[in-house]
Amino acid sequence: MSIRILLYALLFTPLVLWTPLDFFFDSTKVLYLMALAELLLVCYLWLLVKDTRWRPRLNAVSIAFWIYLAVMILVSLLGVDPFHSFWASTDRINGLLFWLHLAAVFLVLSSVMRSREEWNRYFFVSTLVALAVGSIFLIWLMDPTFWSDSMGGSTLGNSTYFGAYLLFHVIFSLQIAFTTHSPRMKKYGYWTAAVFAGLILLTSALAAKGALLGGAVFAMALFLLFASKPTRMKKYFGLSLLVLLVVSFVYVWSALLFDADSRVYQAFVSASSGARLSVWEIGWNAFLDRPMFGWGLENFQSAFIDHFDPCFGASPCGHQMWFDKAHNSLVDTLVTGGLALLATYALVWIAALRRVWQASVSGKFPRAAALIFVVFAASYLVHNLVEFDVTVTWLFFVIVLAYAGSVPSADPSEMPTPTPPRRKRLALSLAVCATLVLPFTLYHSVIFPWVTNQTAAVMAAATMRERLPLYEKMVQGSPVGIDFRRVFLAGETAKLAYKLSAQKRDAISSSLQQEFRMAINGLEQSVSRAPNYLRGYDLLVLMYLTHARFFDPGSIEKAEDVARRSLAQNPNNQQAYWALAGVLVYEGRADEAFQVLESAIALNPEVADSYVKKLVAFKLLGQEEAFDAYAQWILQEFPIVQATVQPIVDLRPEEEVDWLYTVFY
């Protein structure tokens, strides 16, 4: 009973939120899921001690999944940053630690959920949760001020993730409709499938809408081709639809990838600001660097920085200069796991589709349900050509695989067999070990990340006495998200130092210097572990520069050393030039500073931020005439930066300007 309660509790993951956590829309869900997974595994092992008939069943789907997991472990160990591959970042805690927990979920689901009735009950509860999530979205739709942080994504925090979540529930509803014997449940399945489809159309999730509409056409084609009462007309019409769908797919992607003048290309660039195509190109080049095993799980950001294109920061690549995902699961998989991970991912889907289809051919599974499963697989994979998976969608991906593995089979090797006494003793040993280890794993994978990924608590502290213990806990706490916390809090430390008056700064000088030391030590640890962690370098330069400004002038030498190391590794990234320019401006080396800034501008003259940095340099160096003329020129040429430039222009002569150093970082 406890196992089933925990399995059903997993379905409530989309509703779980705790706002004090960093990136709470996703991080809360991950930690909740991992806690349940650990409890599930321990309960399951004790179930095996009591009754070994529930032991794992090996079939093509489960074997493919375990191979997939093994390759994940391999590519993570061989990647550029195994530490980050395992623990991941706070905003996307989907590294190897997460996957080990998902593997436990798959193990228990595929072993315990064995009948069609059990799965229908499971899908029924999941659809009820999805209706609740959808209801919250509808409230937001009627009143966007109700929950502006949700970005049209209800409790998932993003409309794209919400759309993908709804896609899963279209199939769950239709599986209920096509596999149940209850007329009432059939009606419920059809009704909820229509509701979820309607919700998708109401969202701004373009990929989910496209997958839904394409899936509808594909479903129509398959149902005509495999009709229970086939006719030549049905087959002809079904084949025509299928050919039309394939031709449309090929045309869209060929136009998107090879014809920059096409309407398809222009529409896609308009919808995605042009960034995605450039990110995909970077991803492809990164894949070619490490084609077999990739860069390691969750290491796309490292690949992106190493292959950075100066196009980013301006049209046509968009104004965003940081990407930790390719927004294309195919590219993401190739970059993070190479051909090895892509092959095993394909193997998992082939095994699932083959098992479902064979069951329908043998009459053990309804043909309509099998066709819908095929449609979902195609729709989901096409959807992920322009998006990527997150915690909730990965969870339901695993649920779908476990469901496919539970489809009835005539293979005699899957029938229950007597369990040797030796295996019973092994089950007891595993159960005891897992129970003893549970407090340790629960603390380090759930509790410790929970209490140390609350950077808002640091900012909310009323005094330095309250702030410092929290600060130390964050910068030296759980490995999950530690790099993000160090970078974020370092920036807050610099802002605090510049914001305080000289009198207040002197009053807390000792505590503030202690905070600086913690920030610097943490960032030094991050960049030493990940040698091309550009964000870490940038904030480390700012820390040393600010420390030199207020406490120890000798720190400026360290700032310059770090900035030059960063630039040597990132000669095509404007951000590395900006960091060095800030140091040179502080030292009063105007000619060198402007030379560095001109080099940044030369990388891409369309990047407005490079000109803003040059404007700030004029201000900090006291060149007021040049500042006024340059400000007027920037506002005329780049109206987009007015919100940044105007407050600088409006500074009065008596106002402090040292805070402008933070603009370089």
XYZ file of C-alpha atoms in Angstrom:
665
model
C 0.000 0.000 0.000
C 2.810 2.437 0.877
C 4.376 1.880 -2.541
C 1.161 2.727 -4.348
C 0.646 5.832 -2.237
C 4.145 7.012 -3.167
C 3.605 6.187 -6.837
C 0.399 8.215 -6.876
C 2.129 11.026 -4.973
C 4.542 11.339 -7.910
C 1.642 12.471 -10.079
C 1.205 15.552 -7.886
C 4.725 16.761 -8.745
C 3.418 19.474 -11.138
C 1.484 21.084 -8.271
C 4.399 21.232 -5.847
C 5.861 24.716 -5.239
C 7.785 26.410 -2.453
C 8.626 29.997 -3.340
C 11.632 30.574 -1.013
C 13.659 28.133 -3.139
C 15.761 29.455 -6.021
C 14.010 28.736 -9.337
C 11.147 27.320 -7.303
C 8.981 26.345 -10.278
C 11.408 23.551 -11.116
C 13.684 23.020 -8.110
C 10.814 22.286 -5.706
C 9.495 19.626 -8.058
C 12.889 17.958 -8.463
C 13.566 17.730 -4.738
C 10.042 16.472 -4.050
C 10.392 13.847 -6.786
C 13.800 12.671 -5.541
C 12.529 12.332 -1.970
C 9.647 10.159 -3.161
C 11.974 8.110 -5.373
C 14.257 7.244 -2.463
C 11.343 6.229 -0.249
C 9.889 4.221 -3.133
C 13.087 2.274 -3.651
C 13.423 1.328 0.014
C 9.767 0.249 0.242
C 10.112 -1.753 -2.954
C 13.193 -3.617 -1.728
C 11.340 -4.606 1.437
C 8.440 -5.764 -0.740
C 10.852 -8.083 -2.531
C 11.926 -9.524 0.795
C 8.285 -10.310 1.554
C 7.245 -11.453 -1.921
C 9.784 -11.911 -4.714
C 7.048 -12.257 -7.322
C 7.302 -8.456 -7.616
C 10.914 -8.604 -8.717
C 11.879 -6.570 -11.829
C 10.831 -8.014 -15.161
C 13.342 -7.848 -17.945
C 11.997 -7.086 -21.390
C 13.170 -5.101 -24.396
C 11.952 -1.790 -22.941
C 13.574 -2.232 -19.525
C 16.832 -3.482 -21.028
C 16.931 -0.479 -23.388
C 16.260 1.876 -20.467
C 19.078 0.430 -18.334
C 21.460 0.664 -21.292
C 20.376 4.299 -21.723
C 21.126 4.990 -18.051
C 24.507 3.225 -18.262
C 25.496 5.393 -21.235
C 24.404 8.493 -19.290
C 26.766 7.519 -16.501
C 29.558 6.884 -18.993
C 29.220 10.179 -20.866
C 29.021 12.070 -17.561
C 32.273 10.515 -16.341
C 33.999 11.256 -19.661
C 32.609 14.801 -19.982
C 34.324 18.129 -19.425
C 32.807 18.683 -15.971
C 31.695 15.425 -14.268
C 30.903 17.366 -11.072
C 28.321 19.514 -12.841
C 27.030 16.523 -14.822
C 26.196 14.797 -11.568
C 24.845 17.645 -9.419
C 23.656 20.112 -12.114
C 22.433 23.678 -11.556
C 19.582 25.007 -9.461
C 17.490 26.091 -12.445
C 17.786 22.672 -14.106
C 18.546 19.918 -11.585
C 18.441 17.254 -14.303
C 21.913 15.793 -14.002
C 22.951 12.248 -13.201
C 21.719 12.514 -9.602
C 18.235 13.235 -10.925
C 18.411 10.385 -13.431
C 19.418 7.861 -10.788
C 16.242 8.804 -8.948
C 14.172 8.560 -12.141
C 15.673 5.107 -12.655
C 14.309 4.100 -9.240
C 10.879 5.366 -10.313
C 11.087 3.351 -13.533
C 12.187 0.238 -11.639
C 9.254 0.372 -9.227
C 6.639 1.410 -11.780
C 7.614 -1.291 -14.267
C 7.660 -3.935 -11.531
C 4.506 -3.059 -9.579
C 2.098 -1.700 -12.214
C 1.223 -4.798 -14.231
C -2.419 -4.692 -15.277
C -4.316 -2.485 -17.672
C -6.782 -1.569 -14.911
C -3.963 -0.360 -12.645
C -2.546 1.830 -15.377
C -5.968 3.288 -16.172
C -6.432 4.218 -12.512
C -2.980 5.772 -12.551
C -3.730 7.773 -15.684
C -7.099 8.783 -14.234
C -5.459 10.360 -11.179
C -2.807 12.002 -13.381
C -5.494 13.564 -15.570
C -7.277 14.883 -12.472
C -4.053 16.601 -11.406
C -3.631 17.953 -14.942
C -7.169 19.362 -14.821
C -6.244 21.176 -11.609
C -3.092 22.552 -13.238
C -5.163 23.573 -16.255
C -7.728 25.296 -14.048
C -5.006 27.474 -12.554
C -3.954 28.378 -16.098
C -7.531 29.353 -17.002
C -7.739 31.630 -13.963
C -4.511 33.286 -15.082
C -5.859 33.584 -18.630
C -8.878 35.499 -17.366
C -6.744 37.664 -15.062
C -2.990 37.772 -15.897
C -2.327 39.691 -12.683
C -3.469 36.605 -10.743
C -0.027 35.023 -11.074
C 2.296 36.968 -13.356
C 5.327 34.830 -12.418
C 3.758 31.782 -14.058
C 4.387 33.202 -17.568
C 1.269 31.458 -18.828
C 2.583 28.101 -17.660
C 0.418 27.579 -14.578
C 2.380 25.748 -11.858
C 5.150 24.850 -14.329
C 6.270 28.465 -14.744
C 6.547 28.442 -18.531
C 3.936 27.983 -21.248
C 6.259 25.708 -23.239
C 6.647 23.264 -20.346
C 2.920 23.446 -19.662
C 2.139 22.626 -23.295
C 4.423 19.577 -23.236
C 2.850 18.412 -19.966
C -0.598 18.642 -21.558
C 0.571 16.593 -24.560
C 1.305 13.689 -22.223
C -2.187 13.946 -20.797
C -3.837 13.860 -24.190
C -2.354 10.384 -24.639
C -3.167 9.342 -21.074
C -6.808 10.304 -21.609
C -6.993 8.477 -24.931
C -5.340 5.389 -23.456
C -8.109 5.353 -20.852
C -10.736 5.760 -23.581
C -9.348 2.988 -25.788
C -8.405 0.410 -23.146
C -11.159 0.580 -20.515
C -14.325 -1.515 -20.533
C -16.303 1.101 -18.605
C -18.550 3.308 -20.793
C -18.315 6.063 -18.191
C -14.502 5.990 -18.232
C -14.504 5.944 -22.035
C -16.518 9.160 -22.047
C -14.204 10.621 -19.419
C -11.162 9.755 -21.540
C -12.565 11.376 -24.687
C -13.786 14.421 -22.766
C -10.494 15.082 -20.951
C -8.478 14.520 -24.144
C -10.559 17.257 -25.774
C -10.082 19.534 -22.750
C -6.316 19.097 -22.768
C -6.167 19.675 -26.524
C -8.209 22.862 -26.057
C -5.910 24.048 -23.279
C -2.891 23.542 -25.532
C -4.510 25.718 -28.173
C -5.123 28.427 -25.571
C -1.467 28.555 -24.487
C 1.368 30.372 -26.236
C 3.241 27.046 -26.550
C 3.757 27.037 -30.304
C 5.687 23.764 -30.343
C 2.937 21.948 -28.433
C 0.294 23.395 -30.757
C 2.228 22.229 -33.805
C 2.758 18.776 -32.287
C -0.942 18.525 -31.434
C -2.165 19.523 -34.895
C 0.423 17.403 -36.671
C -0.426 14.512 -34.382
C -4.120 14.877 -35.195
C -3.391 14.575 -38.928
C -1.035 11.643 -38.302
C -3.675 9.917 -36.166
C -6.278 10.364 -38.890
C -3.897 8.870 -41.456
C -3.069 5.844 -39.283
C -6.698 5.155 -38.331
C -7.641 5.192 -42.015
C -4.735 2.926 -42.979
C -5.413 0.453 -40.176
C -9.204 0.707 -40.049
C -11.064 -2.316 -38.676
C -13.097 -2.360 -41.894
C -10.547 -1.269 -44.502
C -11.578 -0.070 -47.935
C -9.513 1.060 -50.874
C -10.779 4.637 -50.428
C -9.822 4.721 -46.745
C -6.351 3.422 -47.457
C -5.870 5.831 -50.351
C -6.993 8.801 -48.274
C -4.911 7.701 -45.271
C -1.813 7.229 -47.416
C -2.369 10.639 -49.018
C -2.528 12.284 -45.588
C 0.631 10.489 -44.498
C 2.510 11.552 -47.634
C 1.283 15.134 -47.204
C 2.470 15.127 -43.586
C 5.902 13.759 -44.476
C 6.335 16.174 -47.385
C 5.302 19.107 -45.172
C 7.745 18.041 -42.472
C 10.607 17.719 -44.968
C 9.745 21.044 -46.610
C 9.565 22.942 -43.309
C 12.868 21.624 -42.029
C 14.711 21.976 -45.333
C 13.475 25.585 -45.594
C 14.384 26.239 -41.993
C 17.914 24.860 -42.274
C 18.870 25.670 -45.848
C 16.787 28.598 -47.156
C 17.194 31.828 -45.199
C 14.881 33.646 -47.632
C 11.926 31.317 -47.123
C 8.786 32.341 -45.258
C 9.283 29.383 -42.920
C 12.717 30.612 -41.946
C 11.548 34.189 -41.483
C 8.577 33.116 -39.366
C 10.770 30.933 -37.157
C 13.332 33.699 -36.681
C 10.547 36.123 -35.816
C 9.158 33.731 -33.209
C 12.530 32.807 -31.672
C 14.504 36.053 -32.223
C 16.918 34.133 -34.451
C 18.853 32.818 -31.486
C 17.855 29.179 -31.776
C 19.280 28.562 -35.219
C 22.583 30.063 -34.104
C 22.532 27.993 -30.917
C 21.896 24.863 -32.982
C 24.894 25.717 -35.159
C 27.056 26.103 -32.059
C 25.695 22.800 -30.789
C 26.563 21.075 -34.052
C 30.129 22.403 -33.961
C 30.454 21.327 -30.328
C 29.205 17.851 -31.254
C 31.840 17.598 -33.988
C 34.486 18.322 -31.347
C 33.362 15.399 -29.172
C 31.194 13.207 -31.437
C 31.213 9.878 -29.609
C 30.514 10.650 -25.946
C 29.832 14.395 -25.962
C 30.531 16.975 -23.268
C 28.650 15.268 -20.435
C 25.141 15.673 -19.049
C 24.095 19.276 -18.344
C 27.292 20.644 -19.895
C 25.761 22.381 -22.894
C 26.709 25.734 -21.373
C 30.402 24.768 -21.460
C 30.084 23.819 -25.118
C 28.245 27.069 -25.842
C 30.956 29.208 -24.218
C 33.758 27.326 -25.973
C 32.087 27.851 -29.371
C 30.580 31.268 -28.701
C 29.565 33.300 -31.745
C 29.923 37.112 -31.419
C 26.620 37.323 -33.270
C 24.869 36.870 -29.917
C 23.828 40.071 -28.235
C 22.293 41.567 -31.385
C 20.172 40.724 -34.405
C 19.934 38.189 -35.994
C 21.067 36.048 -33.044
C 19.005 37.856 -30.441
C 20.069 39.866 -27.418
C 20.561 36.929 -25.048
C 24.217 35.967 -24.577
C 23.856 32.918 -22.310
C 22.387 29.551 -23.258
C 22.474 26.367 -21.199
C 20.241 24.431 -23.603
C 20.035 24.209 -27.372
C 16.209 24.322 -27.313
C 16.362 21.227 -29.479
C 16.511 17.831 -27.780
C 18.318 16.246 -30.718
C 21.097 18.838 -30.568
C 21.153 18.743 -26.761
C 21.571 14.980 -26.808
C 24.337 15.092 -29.413
C 26.238 17.758 -27.480
C 25.893 16.276 -24.014
C 26.122 12.578 -24.874
C 27.308 12.295 -28.452
C 26.279 9.489 -30.768
C 26.352 7.020 -27.881
C 23.561 8.739 -25.957
C 21.518 9.492 -29.081
C 21.687 5.845 -30.159
C 20.492 4.561 -26.795
C 17.727 7.190 -26.628
C 16.531 5.981 -30.031
C 16.821 2.384 -28.796
C 14.482 3.126 -25.878
C 11.811 4.501 -28.174
C 12.211 1.682 -30.707
C 11.834 -0.902 -27.937
C 8.730 0.821 -26.550
C 7.061 1.209 -29.952
C 7.918 -2.349 -31.000
C 6.471 -3.843 -27.817
C 3.237 -1.882 -28.041
C 2.786 -2.690 -31.715
C 3.528 -6.404 -31.306
C 1.010 -6.574 -28.479
C -1.643 -5.022 -30.709
C -0.833 -7.443 -33.571
C -1.191 -10.418 -31.212
C -4.504 -9.085 -29.930
C -3.263 -8.475 -26.377
C -3.551 -4.692 -26.675
C -6.233 -2.622 -28.457
C -5.162 -1.522 -31.909
C -6.548 1.993 -31.382
C -4.504 2.415 -28.195
C -1.379 1.237 -30.018
C -1.955 3.699 -32.864
C -2.391 6.555 -30.368
C 0.847 5.523 -28.671
C 2.659 5.711 -32.029
C 1.100 9.127 -32.710
C 2.177 10.412 -29.305
C 5.767 9.203 -29.783
C 5.984 10.978 -33.144
C 4.357 14.173 -31.811
C 6.563 14.263 -28.728
C 9.771 13.746 -30.721
C 8.808 16.425 -33.253
C 7.889 18.792 -30.404
C 11.348 18.285 -28.924
C 13.039 19.314 -32.159
C 12.391 22.897 -31.061
C 12.168 22.421 -27.274
C 13.743 20.405 -24.472
C 12.598 18.318 -21.536
C 12.357 19.527 -17.951
C 11.706 17.750 -14.661
C 7.992 17.142 -15.167
C 8.265 15.988 -18.773
C 11.192 13.685 -17.937
C 9.055 12.140 -15.190
C 6.207 11.457 -17.595
C 8.623 10.195 -20.248
C 9.703 7.530 -17.740
C 6.062 6.781 -16.884
C 5.304 6.272 -20.592
C 8.257 3.880 -20.927
C 7.157 1.899 -17.871
C 3.655 1.731 -19.343
C 4.987 0.432 -22.661
C 7.033 -2.182 -20.812
C 3.922 -3.378 -18.963
C 1.952 -4.067 -22.144
C 1.125 -7.825 -22.216
C 3.580 -10.092 -23.994
C 3.530 -13.742 -24.985
C 7.245 -14.121 -24.343
C 7.639 -17.075 -21.905
C 10.833 -15.561 -20.480
C 8.691 -12.853 -18.851
C 6.476 -15.307 -16.973
C 6.981 -15.572 -13.176
C 9.419 -18.273 -12.118
C 10.387 -19.635 -8.687
C 12.936 -17.519 -6.873
C 16.118 -19.250 -5.635
C 16.841 -18.811 -1.867
C 20.064 -16.992 -2.753
C 18.096 -14.207 -4.424
C 15.865 -13.864 -1.374
C 18.943 -13.348 0.782
C 20.206 -10.779 -1.727
C 16.894 -8.921 -1.553
C 17.131 -8.825 2.253
C 20.701 -7.525 2.129
C 19.761 -4.804 -0.357
C 16.749 -3.764 1.701
C 18.775 -3.473 4.891
C 21.560 -1.513 3.165
C 19.101 0.839 1.459
C 17.315 1.506 4.750
C 20.576 2.284 6.528
C 21.782 4.551 3.711
C 18.434 6.341 3.271
C 19.052 9.107 5.867
C 22.411 9.911 4.234
C 21.086 9.993 0.651
C 17.930 11.853 1.631
C 19.990 14.513 3.386
C 22.533 15.073 0.613
C 20.201 14.832 -2.379
C 17.097 16.536 -0.951
C 17.395 18.202 2.459
C 20.815 19.857 2.037
C 19.975 21.244 -1.434
C 16.645 22.433 -0.033
C 18.171 24.487 2.795
C 21.114 25.871 0.798
C 19.304 26.979 -2.356
C 17.493 29.917 -0.783
C 19.551 32.946 -1.777
C 16.569 35.224 -1.126
C 17.067 34.531 2.585
C 20.504 36.183 2.385
C 19.037 39.349 0.868
C 16.238 39.373 3.435
C 18.649 39.331 6.399
C 18.299 42.506 8.470
C 21.867 42.612 9.820
C 25.301 41.354 8.826
C 25.211 39.077 11.868
C 22.181 37.325 10.363
C 23.484 37.550 6.813
C 26.974 36.046 7.139
C 26.009 32.541 8.395
C 23.395 32.317 5.640
C 25.880 33.579 3.065
C 28.458 30.986 4.064
C 25.840 28.243 3.975
C 24.930 29.207 0.409
C 28.432 29.556 -1.083
C 29.798 26.420 0.599
C 26.575 24.397 0.800
C 25.095 21.671 -1.346
C 26.868 20.929 -4.647
C 23.453 21.176 -6.323
C 23.417 24.654 -7.882
C 26.521 25.833 -6.051
C 28.009 27.672 -9.050
C 24.839 29.675 -9.576
C 24.659 30.638 -5.905
C 28.281 31.777 -5.854
C 27.869 33.952 -8.936
C 24.551 35.423 -7.860
C 25.624 36.209 -4.307
C 28.947 37.674 -5.451
C 27.012 40.137 -7.589
C 24.829 41.025 -4.609
C 27.920 41.575 -2.450
C 29.362 44.002 -4.992
C 26.052 45.866 -5.233
C 25.910 46.154 -1.445
C 29.447 47.546 -1.239
C 28.714 50.255 -3.815
C 25.274 51.056 -2.426
C 26.402 51.758 1.138
C 27.603 55.175 2.177
C 31.236 55.435 3.276
C 30.138 55.780 6.889
C 27.958 52.659 6.847
C 30.584 50.717 4.907
C 33.209 51.564 7.516
C 30.847 50.545 10.311
C 30.503 46.998 8.917
C 33.931 46.834 7.286
C 35.032 43.675 9.074
C 31.838 41.757 8.241
C 31.786 43.005 4.664
C 35.386 41.934 4.111
C 34.508 38.522 5.499
C 31.690 38.298 2.977
C 34.100 39.280 0.207
C 36.507 36.533 1.261
C 33.723 33.932 1.195
C 32.585 35.102 -2.242
C 36.099 35.120 -3.682
C 36.998 31.720 -2.230
C 33.808 30.206 -3.614
C 34.336 31.638 -7.092
C 37.981 30.540 -7.110
C 36.814 26.998 -6.360
C 34.270 27.118 -9.183
C 36.644 28.395 -11.872
C 39.418 26.011 -10.796
C 37.012 23.081 -11.226
C 35.538 24.373 -14.505
C 38.391 26.313 -16.167
C 36.170 28.078 -18.709
C 33.312 29.070 -16.432
C 32.932 32.566 -17.896
C 30.287 33.784 -15.468
C 32.525 32.748 -12.595
C 35.466 34.617 -14.126
C 33.418 37.774 -14.663
C 32.176 37.901 -11.093
C 35.613 37.035 -9.711
C 37.059 40.024 -11.577
C 34.305 42.235 -10.144
C 34.968 40.919 -6.628
C 38.698 41.679 -6.810
C 38.081 45.097 -8.381
C 35.522 46.058 -5.730
C 37.785 44.725 -2.983
C 40.588 46.901 -4.367
C 38.282 49.921 -4.432
C 37.205 49.680 -0.802
C 39.663 47.517 1.132
C 42.941 46.449 -0.486
C 44.316 48.310 -3.531
C 46.613 45.349 -4.231
C 43.609 43.219 -5.231
C 43.466 45.036 -8.573
C 46.429 42.988 -9.771
C 44.463 39.809 -9.139
C 41.477 41.309 -10.956
C 43.582 41.988 -14.040
C 45.181 38.539 -13.925
C 41.791 36.808 -13.813
C 40.405 39.059 -16.566
C 43.327 38.310 -18.878
C 43.027 34.567 -18.223
C 39.351 34.751 -19.124
C 40.052 36.732 -22.293
C 42.757 34.294 -23.379
C 40.191 31.493 -23.234
C 37.334 33.500 -24.767
C 38.752 35.714 -27.531
C 35.421 35.631 -29.412
C 33.250 36.645 -26.475
C 32.602 40.339 -25.838
C 31.955 39.698 -22.154
C 35.586 38.763 -21.537
C 36.683 42.082 -23.116
C 34.223 44.051 -20.993
C 35.581 42.511 -17.797
C 39.166 43.473 -18.639
C 38.122 46.961 -19.748
C 36.523 47.575 -16.352
C 39.819 46.812 -14.619
C 41.814 49.046 -16.969
C 39.356 51.900 -16.464
C 39.733 51.550 -12.702
C 43.518 51.720 -13.056
C 43.191 54.855 -15.183
C 44.747 53.210 -18.230
C 42.352 54.940 -20.587
C 44.069 54.191 -23.899
C 44.320 50.474 -23.131
C 40.732 50.368 -21.881
C 39.364 51.972 -25.045
C 41.512 49.689 -27.187
C 40.002 46.639 -25.470
C 36.487 48.053 -25.852
C 37.078 48.741 -29.535
C 38.164 45.114 -29.918
C 34.869 44.038 -28.346
C 32.944 46.302 -30.717
C 34.871 44.932 -33.691
C 33.682 41.387 -32.880
C 30.153 42.507 -33.720
C 29.378 46.218 -34.251
C 25.663 45.480 -33.800
C 25.968 44.586 -30.103
C 24.708 47.701 -28.325
C 26.055 46.637 -24.918
C 29.636 47.111 -26.107
C 28.904 50.786 -26.770
C 27.240 51.131 -23.372
C 30.448 49.872 -21.749
C 32.430 52.452 -23.676
C 30.018 55.182 -22.553
C 30.496 54.093 -18.922
C 34.264 54.227 -19.426
C 33.998 57.881 -20.502
C 31.972 58.633 -17.371
C 34.291 56.870 -14.940
C 37.384 58.442 -16.510
C 35.856 61.901 -16.130
C 35.747 62.643 -19.871
C 32.427 64.483 -19.677
C 32.409 66.094 -23.130
C 33.109 62.782 -24.812
C 30.492 61.169 -22.558
C 27.767 63.649 -23.533
C 28.446 63.345 -27.259
C 28.672 59.547 -27.126
C 25.469 59.246 -25.072
C 23.572 61.280 -27.636
C 24.930 59.087 -30.445
C 24.054 55.822 -28.662
C 20.490 56.890 -27.918
C 20.038 57.789 -31.566
C 21.613 54.626 -32.989
C 20.418 52.097 -30.371
C 17.079 53.181 -28.859
C 16.809 49.728 -27.295
C 19.353 50.670 -24.599
C 17.591 53.856 -23.498
C 16.429 52.285 -20.227
C 20.081 51.539 -19.374
C 21.703 54.705 -20.705
C 19.251 57.382 -19.576
C 19.812 56.881 -15.798
C 23.565 57.222 -16.407
C 23.041 60.395 -18.426
C 20.801 61.784 -15.674
C 23.427 61.379 -12.944
C 24.110 64.687 -11.184
C 27.726 65.851 -10.737
C 27.602 65.363 -6.967
C 26.308 61.779 -7.221
C 28.562 58.761 -6.677
C 29.496 56.992 -9.929
C 31.666 54.122 -8.693
C 28.696 51.747 -8.899
C 29.024 52.002 -12.678
C 31.870 49.484 -12.489
C 29.218 46.810 -12.026
C 27.926 47.617 -15.534
C 31.002 45.937 -17.021
C 30.005 42.614 -15.453
